[in-house]
Amino acid sequence: MIVVMRSDATEADINAIQERLAEYHLKGHLSSGEERTIIGVVGASIPPTLREELEFFTGVAQTVRVSSPYKLVSREFHPQDTVVEICGNKIGGNHPCIVIAGPCSVESEEQIMATAHAVREAGATMLRGGAFKPRSSPYAFRGLGEHGLQLLAKAREETGLPIVTEVMTPTDVEMVAYYADILQIGARNMQNYQLLEEVGRTNKAVLLKRGLSGTIEEWLLSAEYIIAQGNPNVILCERGIRTFETATRNTMDLNAVALVKRRSHLPVIADPSHATGKWYLVPPLSLASLAAGADGIIIEVHPDPDRARSDGGQSLNFENFAALMPRLRAIAGVLDRGIASEGCTGCGCHRSQGTRDA
Ligand code: PEP
Ligand code: MN
């Protein structure tokens, strides 16, 4: 249920509602817009008489039942776009689109430093790189672990690019959050509810990828798990879903990008690398993603894709990445957004962090 306040409602009116909700062990999430304030009500059981009861409170314009199973992520609860801020870069709303680029996996100091400098030079907004890799085969390269995170932190220190990296288990959240600017929840973990709750208890932004067979509703409910723990900084990422089609690694669902922007206030980005699985399909689908309304893209870039330890076939080399950037800027220009290419704008994140105490 949402409670829509009148434009002349006072703070005392709002507090009176919050107090009544607390008596019922319900939570009221406040969303203050320019024209009106909305209180979104969430809780395990909302008494059937509550709506009518609140209609009579001073300052209330109307109460509305929310039919979708997700609440905090819905536009009904929060009509304005959520803008997630990372090191001065604003993601969402009508802010410039972001480009997150980097290798699938951090493989060595040389590899991540070279990539960080190349993508920075071409105008990327952030650096990606996996240190904990979910691989289909237990014999495949599974990442450098904490050493990989230290290399990412070093790359950030040198280039000022904020870093995005995956966390796979609840017990690693604290460690990964120490190094990362954005915690990535991989497609295979979209429904790992303990992990979602654990990242929901941090103050780091979360990039929530859509599951391989996740419906849009399931995906938004997973975001709800994170926000319900108190962390509103969730960025959704469409990375392709499994369909009958085998010609590409996955099927990129751009419907989802446009639909989720309508149903939710959260920023949405797209990952054409995992969605297509083929490097030569990454540029056209990157452009299409921005045109469809994505707030940015995340793409894999490697110094020598043929020798990559994971996902080489879908990684752009430096030259192809540099050639893509002006085309992305052109599309983002038509959309009146542009591409954010500041890296860290001075929040100090790129200072040396040293190593974490064990
Ligand atoms: C990745 O980003 O390298 C990755 C493993 O992505 P996904 O979880 O979307 O497969
Ligand atoms: Mn990958």
XYZ file of C-alpha atoms and ligand atoms in Angstrom:
369
model
C 0.000 0.000 0.000
C 1.109 3.552 -0.545
C -0.079 6.626 1.284
C -0.046 9.733 -0.898
C 0.228 12.907 1.204
C -1.380 16.210 0.257
C 1.016 18.907 -0.914
C 0.298 20.881 2.301
C 0.937 17.916 4.644
C 3.240 18.785 7.535
C 6.057 16.810 9.103
C 3.787 16.161 12.073
C 1.179 14.635 9.729
C 3.828 12.320 8.310
C 5.116 11.401 11.758
C 1.619 10.537 12.938
C 1.339 8.013 10.107
C 4.767 6.576 10.777
C 3.820 6.088 14.437
C 0.611 4.288 13.550
C 2.509 2.020 11.143
C 5.047 1.220 13.876
C 2.183 0.140 16.151
C 1.324 -2.456 13.512
C 5.030 -3.438 13.174
C 5.051 -2.053 9.646
C 7.695 0.098 7.989
C 6.943 3.345 6.181
C 9.401 4.247 3.417
C 9.319 7.931 2.662
C 9.731 9.201 -0.878
C 9.685 12.978 -1.068
C 9.141 14.345 -4.548
C 8.965 17.941 -5.658
C 5.194 17.927 -5.666
C 4.186 15.374 -3.088
C 5.409 12.921 -0.507
C 4.577 9.256 -0.683
C 4.835 6.758 2.158
C 5.301 3.172 0.979
C 4.102 0.647 3.537
C 5.844 -2.719 3.784
C 5.551 -5.540 6.269
C 4.651 -9.195 6.550
C 0.951 -8.586 7.160
C -0.908 -5.373 6.497
C -4.274 -5.326 8.338
C -7.154 -5.168 5.838
C -8.667 -2.155 7.629
C -5.475 -0.084 7.578
C -6.119 1.595 4.241
C -9.446 2.951 5.324
C -8.037 3.961 8.693
C -5.217 6.021 7.177
C -7.520 7.753 4.693
C -8.835 9.780 7.661
C -5.456 10.996 8.893
C -4.737 14.692 8.468
C -2.626 15.444 5.415
C -3.504 12.260 3.519
C -4.649 12.707 -0.083
C -5.313 9.026 -0.776
C -4.164 5.497 -0.120
C -3.496 3.079 -2.963
C -3.100 -0.688 -2.927
C 0.104 -1.883 -4.655
C -0.500 -5.087 -6.523
C 3.082 -5.966 -7.533
C 4.904 -8.370 -5.188
C 7.937 -6.089 -5.090
C 7.378 -2.826 -3.320
C 10.539 -0.869 -2.566
C 11.843 -1.265 -6.112
C 8.546 -0.284 -7.742
C 7.828 3.080 -9.319
C 4.571 3.207 -7.425
C 6.489 3.410 -4.151
C 9.163 5.724 -5.484
C 8.143 7.667 -8.584
C 11.454 9.516 -9.085
C 14.467 7.772 -10.608
C 16.999 6.558 -8.071
C 20.421 8.004 -8.784
C 23.355 5.979 -7.473
C 26.482 8.013 -6.905
C 29.908 6.397 -7.236
C 32.931 8.586 -6.685
C 31.083 11.617 -8.030
C 29.583 9.821 -11.037
C 25.800 9.802 -10.951
C 24.131 6.712 -12.419
C 20.455 6.824 -13.416
C 17.991 9.635 -13.908
C 18.994 11.560 -16.956
C 22.644 11.676 -15.971
C 25.333 10.742 -18.481
C 25.515 7.037 -19.346
C 28.345 5.030 -17.806
C 30.726 2.623 -19.501
C 32.248 -0.031 -17.266
C 35.060 -1.855 -19.073
C 37.738 -4.377 -18.208
C 38.657 -8.016 -18.375
C 36.387 -10.869 -17.376
C 39.035 -11.971 -14.846
C 41.972 -10.205 -13.279
C 44.852 -12.411 -14.468
C 48.041 -10.538 -13.585
C 49.286 -7.097 -12.563
C 50.495 -6.425 -16.082
C 47.165 -7.386 -17.616
C 44.924 -5.338 -15.305
C 47.183 -2.250 -15.340
C 47.444 -2.234 -19.123
C 43.680 -2.642 -19.446
C 42.885 0.016 -16.849
C 45.090 2.556 -18.639
C 43.738 1.661 -22.084
C 40.072 1.904 -21.121
C 40.707 5.090 -19.129
C 42.373 6.659 -22.126
C 39.478 5.696 -24.386
C 37.040 7.328 -21.921
C 35.576 4.514 -19.774
C 33.849 5.509 -16.537
C 34.815 2.499 -14.403
C 36.946 -0.627 -14.429
C 35.584 -4.157 -14.146
C 37.494 -7.347 -13.343
C 36.609 -10.577 -11.566
C 38.736 -11.911 -8.727
C 36.200 -14.546 -7.686
C 34.881 -16.226 -10.802
C 31.831 -18.491 -11.029
C 32.865 -21.051 -13.678
C 30.813 -23.875 -15.114
C 33.754 -26.250 -14.768
C 35.566 -26.701 -11.452
C 38.792 -27.151 -13.478
C 38.582 -23.725 -15.142
C 40.432 -20.629 -13.875
C 38.456 -19.335 -10.906
C 40.216 -16.054 -10.255
C 43.081 -14.727 -8.140
C 40.960 -14.154 -5.031
C 42.036 -11.389 -2.660
C 45.253 -10.819 -4.590
C 43.093 -9.951 -7.614
C 41.211 -7.397 -5.496
C 44.508 -5.828 -4.450
C 45.518 -5.523 -8.093
C 42.207 -3.840 -8.878
C 42.751 -1.386 -6.015
C 46.179 -0.636 -7.434
C 44.699 -0.026 -10.888
C 42.187 2.367 -9.329
C 44.985 4.161 -7.531
C 46.830 4.678 -10.826
C 43.894 5.576 -13.060
C 41.194 6.945 -10.727
C 38.694 4.474 -12.201
C 36.250 3.109 -9.604
C 36.126 -0.696 -9.568
C 33.341 -3.207 -10.045
C 33.977 -6.797 -9.000
C 31.948 -9.877 -8.158
C 31.326 -11.304 -4.716
C 30.154 -14.910 -4.660
C 29.525 -15.831 -1.031
C 28.140 -14.075 2.060
C 31.363 -14.708 3.975
C 33.424 -12.818 1.366
C 31.229 -9.708 1.356
C 33.209 -7.820 3.975
C 36.512 -8.496 2.196
C 35.287 -7.634 -1.299
C 33.509 -4.525 0.007
C 36.808 -3.333 1.471
C 38.302 -3.055 -2.025
C 35.356 -2.577 -4.395
C 33.313 0.481 -5.259
C 30.475 -1.624 -6.672
C 29.726 -5.190 -5.572
C 28.625 -7.340 -8.488
C 26.124 -10.132 -7.875
C 26.566 -12.545 -10.758
C 23.745 -14.074 -12.765
C 24.204 -17.441 -11.038
C 23.658 -15.811 -7.664
C 20.624 -13.687 -8.464
C 18.571 -15.886 -6.167
C 21.173 -16.478 -3.469
C 19.060 -14.756 -0.871
C 21.613 -14.866 1.941
C 24.148 -13.184 -0.312
C 21.596 -10.557 -1.348
C 20.832 -9.778 2.286
C 24.507 -9.588 3.178
C 25.266 -7.010 0.458
C 22.079 -5.247 1.547
C 23.706 -4.677 4.920
C 26.749 -2.917 3.406
C 26.973 0.696 2.286
C 28.410 -0.249 -1.122
C 26.439 0.012 -4.341
C 25.352 -3.343 -5.775
C 25.241 -4.361 -9.440
C 22.581 -7.062 -9.603
C 22.752 -9.155 -12.737
C 19.672 -10.894 -14.048
C 19.735 -14.671 -13.588
C 20.222 -16.981 -16.560
C 16.547 -17.907 -16.425
C 15.313 -15.173 -14.153
C 11.994 -13.584 -14.961
C 11.741 -9.822 -14.646
C 9.567 -10.268 -11.579
C 12.079 -12.594 -9.905
C 14.881 -10.167 -10.733
C 13.043 -7.235 -9.168
C 12.195 -9.341 -6.117
C 15.906 -10.072 -5.723
C 16.577 -6.317 -5.750
C 13.859 -6.004 -3.115
C 15.871 -8.342 -0.833
C 18.833 -5.956 -0.991
C 16.870 -2.757 -0.478
C 14.802 -4.296 2.342
C 18.058 -4.624 4.308
C 18.602 -0.882 4.081
C 20.833 -0.496 1.020
C 18.995 1.526 -1.662
C 21.970 1.676 -4.060
C 21.093 -1.091 -6.465
C 21.883 -1.036 -10.183
C 20.190 -3.701 -12.300
C 22.066 -5.381 -15.146
C 20.513 -7.225 -18.091
C 23.088 -9.781 -19.272
C 21.079 -12.030 -21.553
C 18.824 -14.945 -20.789
C 18.617 -18.567 -21.919
C 16.236 -19.224 -24.761
C 15.891 -21.892 -27.471
C 18.429 -19.971 -29.564
C 21.939 -21.415 -29.604
C 23.573 -19.167 -32.211
C 24.529 -16.708 -29.492
C 25.630 -17.431 -25.918
C 22.424 -15.897 -24.546
C 19.567 -13.800 -25.878
C 19.852 -10.144 -25.009
C 16.515 -9.025 -23.671
C 16.297 -5.336 -24.444
C 12.570 -5.514 -23.716
C 13.647 -5.984 -20.129
C 15.727 -2.808 -20.105
C 12.835 -0.670 -21.288
C 10.242 -2.472 -19.159
C 12.262 -2.351 -15.962
C 12.880 1.372 -16.428
C 9.107 1.743 -16.450
C 8.333 -0.597 -13.536
C 11.198 0.415 -11.288
C 13.046 3.578 -10.318
C 16.398 1.783 -10.175
C 19.165 2.434 -12.721
C 19.530 -0.314 -15.351
C 22.640 -1.142 -17.337
C 23.285 -3.817 -19.970
C 26.054 -6.356 -20.537
C 26.312 -7.154 -24.263
C 29.449 -9.265 -23.707
C 27.735 -12.031 -21.739
C 24.465 -11.504 -23.604
C 25.978 -12.267 -27.016
C 29.168 -14.216 -26.238
C 30.781 -12.867 -29.431
C 33.115 -9.870 -29.517
C 31.873 -8.713 -32.914
C 28.296 -8.467 -31.620
C 29.307 -6.324 -28.644
C 29.491 -2.959 -30.482
C 26.027 -3.118 -32.133
C 24.350 -4.375 -28.962
C 26.145 -1.761 -26.854
C 24.715 0.972 -29.061
C 21.275 -0.655 -28.993
C 21.369 -0.864 -25.182
C 21.845 2.876 -24.786
C 19.190 3.544 -27.418
C 16.761 1.299 -25.491
C 17.211 3.447 -22.400
C 19.992 1.711 -20.464
C 21.855 3.971 -18.034
C 25.112 2.416 -19.128
C 26.889 -0.726 -20.248
C 29.427 -3.136 -18.830
C 31.725 -4.768 -21.366
C 34.718 -7.080 -21.358
C 38.027 -5.753 -22.690
C 41.300 -7.708 -22.725
C 44.821 -6.872 -23.999
C 44.983 -10.183 -25.864
C 41.528 -11.806 -26.066
C 42.876 -14.959 -27.768
C 44.890 -15.693 -24.645
C 42.316 -14.647 -22.018
C 41.825 -17.111 -19.169
C 38.042 -16.577 -19.335
C 35.554 -15.185 -21.858
C 38.153 -14.274 -24.525
C 35.702 -14.856 -27.383
C 33.435 -12.077 -26.158
C 36.165 -9.613 -25.140
C 37.075 -6.550 -27.181
C 40.738 -5.744 -27.703
C 41.941 -2.224 -26.921
C 41.610 -1.063 -30.489
C 38.023 -2.207 -30.862
C 37.093 -0.707 -27.522
C 38.631 2.631 -28.457
C 36.743 2.526 -31.771
C 33.446 1.866 -29.996
C 33.655 4.799 -27.565
C 33.018 7.643 -30.080
C 30.041 5.725 -31.443
C 28.630 5.353 -27.926
C 29.180 9.073 -27.369
C 27.277 9.796 -30.575
C 24.249 7.738 -29.486
C 24.368 9.143 -25.949
C 24.571 12.622 -27.469
C 21.389 12.080 -29.473
C 19.734 11.004 -26.225
C 20.943 14.213 -24.553
C 22.974 12.279 -22.024
C 26.575 11.917 -23.088
C 29.006 9.442 -21.493
C 30.437 9.998 -18.006
C 34.173 9.713 -18.349
C 35.501 11.413 -15.273
C 36.576 8.358 -13.310
C 36.742 9.375 -9.660
C 35.910 13.053 -9.381
C 37.823 13.555 -6.197
C 36.145 11.596 -3.424
C 39.548 10.170 -2.577
C 38.657 6.547 -3.324
C 41.803 6.088 -5.356
C 44.130 6.746 -2.464
C 46.214 3.740 -1.595
C 44.276 1.528 0.769
C 47.103 -0.771 1.713
C 46.056 -4.294 2.492
C 43.199 -5.344 4.677
C 44.040 -6.626 8.128
C 43.354 -10.337 8.256
C 31.080 -11.728 -15.442
O 30.693 -10.563 -15.315
O 32.234 -12.035 -15.807
C 30.110 -12.818 -15.208
C 30.479 -14.005 -14.778
O 28.847 -12.435 -15.513
P 27.443 -13.242 -15.360
O 27.243 -13.442 -13.887
O 26.462 -12.300 -15.970
O 27.573 -14.524 -16.108
Mn 32.905 -12.884 -18.019
